[in-house]
Every structure is written in C-alpha cells, then in structure tokens.
C-alpha cells in the first residue's frame, strides 16, 4: 500500500524524494523476506536435527 502511494506520488509530482522513499521501502521488504526465509531454514534444521547449526547468526 505504501509502495503504491509513493510510486503514484512520484509519477504525479516527479519528486525524487518520493522515489527514494519507494526504494527504501522495497529494500526493507526484501530484508524482511530474507529474514523470514532464513528463520524458516533454521526451523527446518532444528526439526530435522534437533538442534540449530547456526545459533549465532548475527541477525539484527
């Protein structure tokens, strides 16, 4: 939703700040998805082996 609003604002106004905000939102979404995938892999490893091989993964 926010991404759509930012894109529409950029198209209408040509404001570069709206475009940059759009890019920041896309980066945040990619980070969230990456962390979700990583957490799923860790959970699968725990279920398979009974332990996590990468407990200190430095996920912030």
JSON list of C-alpha atoms in Angstrom, two decimals, residues 34-55:
[
{"chain": "A", "resi": 34, "resn": "UNK", "atom": "CA", "xyz": [15.17, -12.62, 3.57]},
{"chain": "A", "resi": 35, "resn": "UNK", "atom": "CA", "xyz": [14.93, -12.88, 7.36]},
{"chain": "A", "resi": 36, "resn": "UNK", "atom": "CA", "xyz": [11.71, -14.90, 7.08]},
{"chain": "A", "resi": 37, "resn": "UNK", "atom": "CA", "xyz": [13.38, -17.34, 4.69]},
{"chain": "A", "resi": 38, "resn": "UNK", "atom": "CA", "xyz": [16.41, -17.62, 6.97]},
{"chain": "A", "resi": 39, "resn": "UNK", "atom": "CA", "xyz": [14.18, -18.27, 10.01]},
{"chain": "A", "resi": 40, "resn": "UNK", "atom": "CA", "xyz": [12.28, -20.96, 8.11]},
{"chain": "A", "resi": 41, "resn": "UNK", "atom": "CA", "xyz": [15.55, -22.68, 7.18]},
{"chain": "A", "resi": 42, "resn": "UNK", "atom": "CA", "xyz": [16.70, -22.57, 10.81]},
{"chain": "A", "resi": 43, "resn": "UNK", "atom": "CA", "xyz": [13.38, -24.03, 11.99]},
{"chain": "A", "resi": 44, "resn": "UNK", "atom": "CA", "xyz": [13.65, -26.84, 9.42]},
{"chain": "A", "resi": 45, "resn": "UNK", "atom": "CA", "xyz": [17.19, -27.60, 10.59]},
{"chain": "A", "resi": 46, "resn": "UNK", "atom": "CA", "xyz": [16.04, -27.69, 14.21]},
{"chain": "A", "resi": 47, "resn": "UNK", "atom": "CA", "xyz": [13.19, -30.06, 13.38]},
{"chain": "A", "resi": 48, "resn": "UNK", "atom": "CA", "xyz": [15.45, -32.28, 11.29]},
{"chain": "A", "resi": 49, "resn": "UNK", "atom": "CA", "xyz": [18.48, -32.47, 13.57]},
{"chain": "A", "resi": 50, "resn": "UNK", "atom": "CA", "xyz": [17.06, -31.47, 16.91]},
{"chain": "A", "resi": 51, "resn": "UNK", "atom": "CA", "xyz": [19.44, -28.55, 17.10]},
{"chain": "A", "resi": 52, "resn": "UNK", "atom": "CA", "xyz": [20.41, -25.44, 15.21]},
{"chain": "A", "resi": 53, "resn": "UNK", "atom": "CA", "xyz": [23.79, -25.49, 13.48]},
{"chain": "A", "resi": 54, "resn": "UNK", "atom": "CA", "xyz": [23.90, -21.69, 13.21]},
{"chain": "A", "resi": 55, "resn": "UNK", "atom": "CA", "xyz": [22.63, -20.39, 16.55]}
]
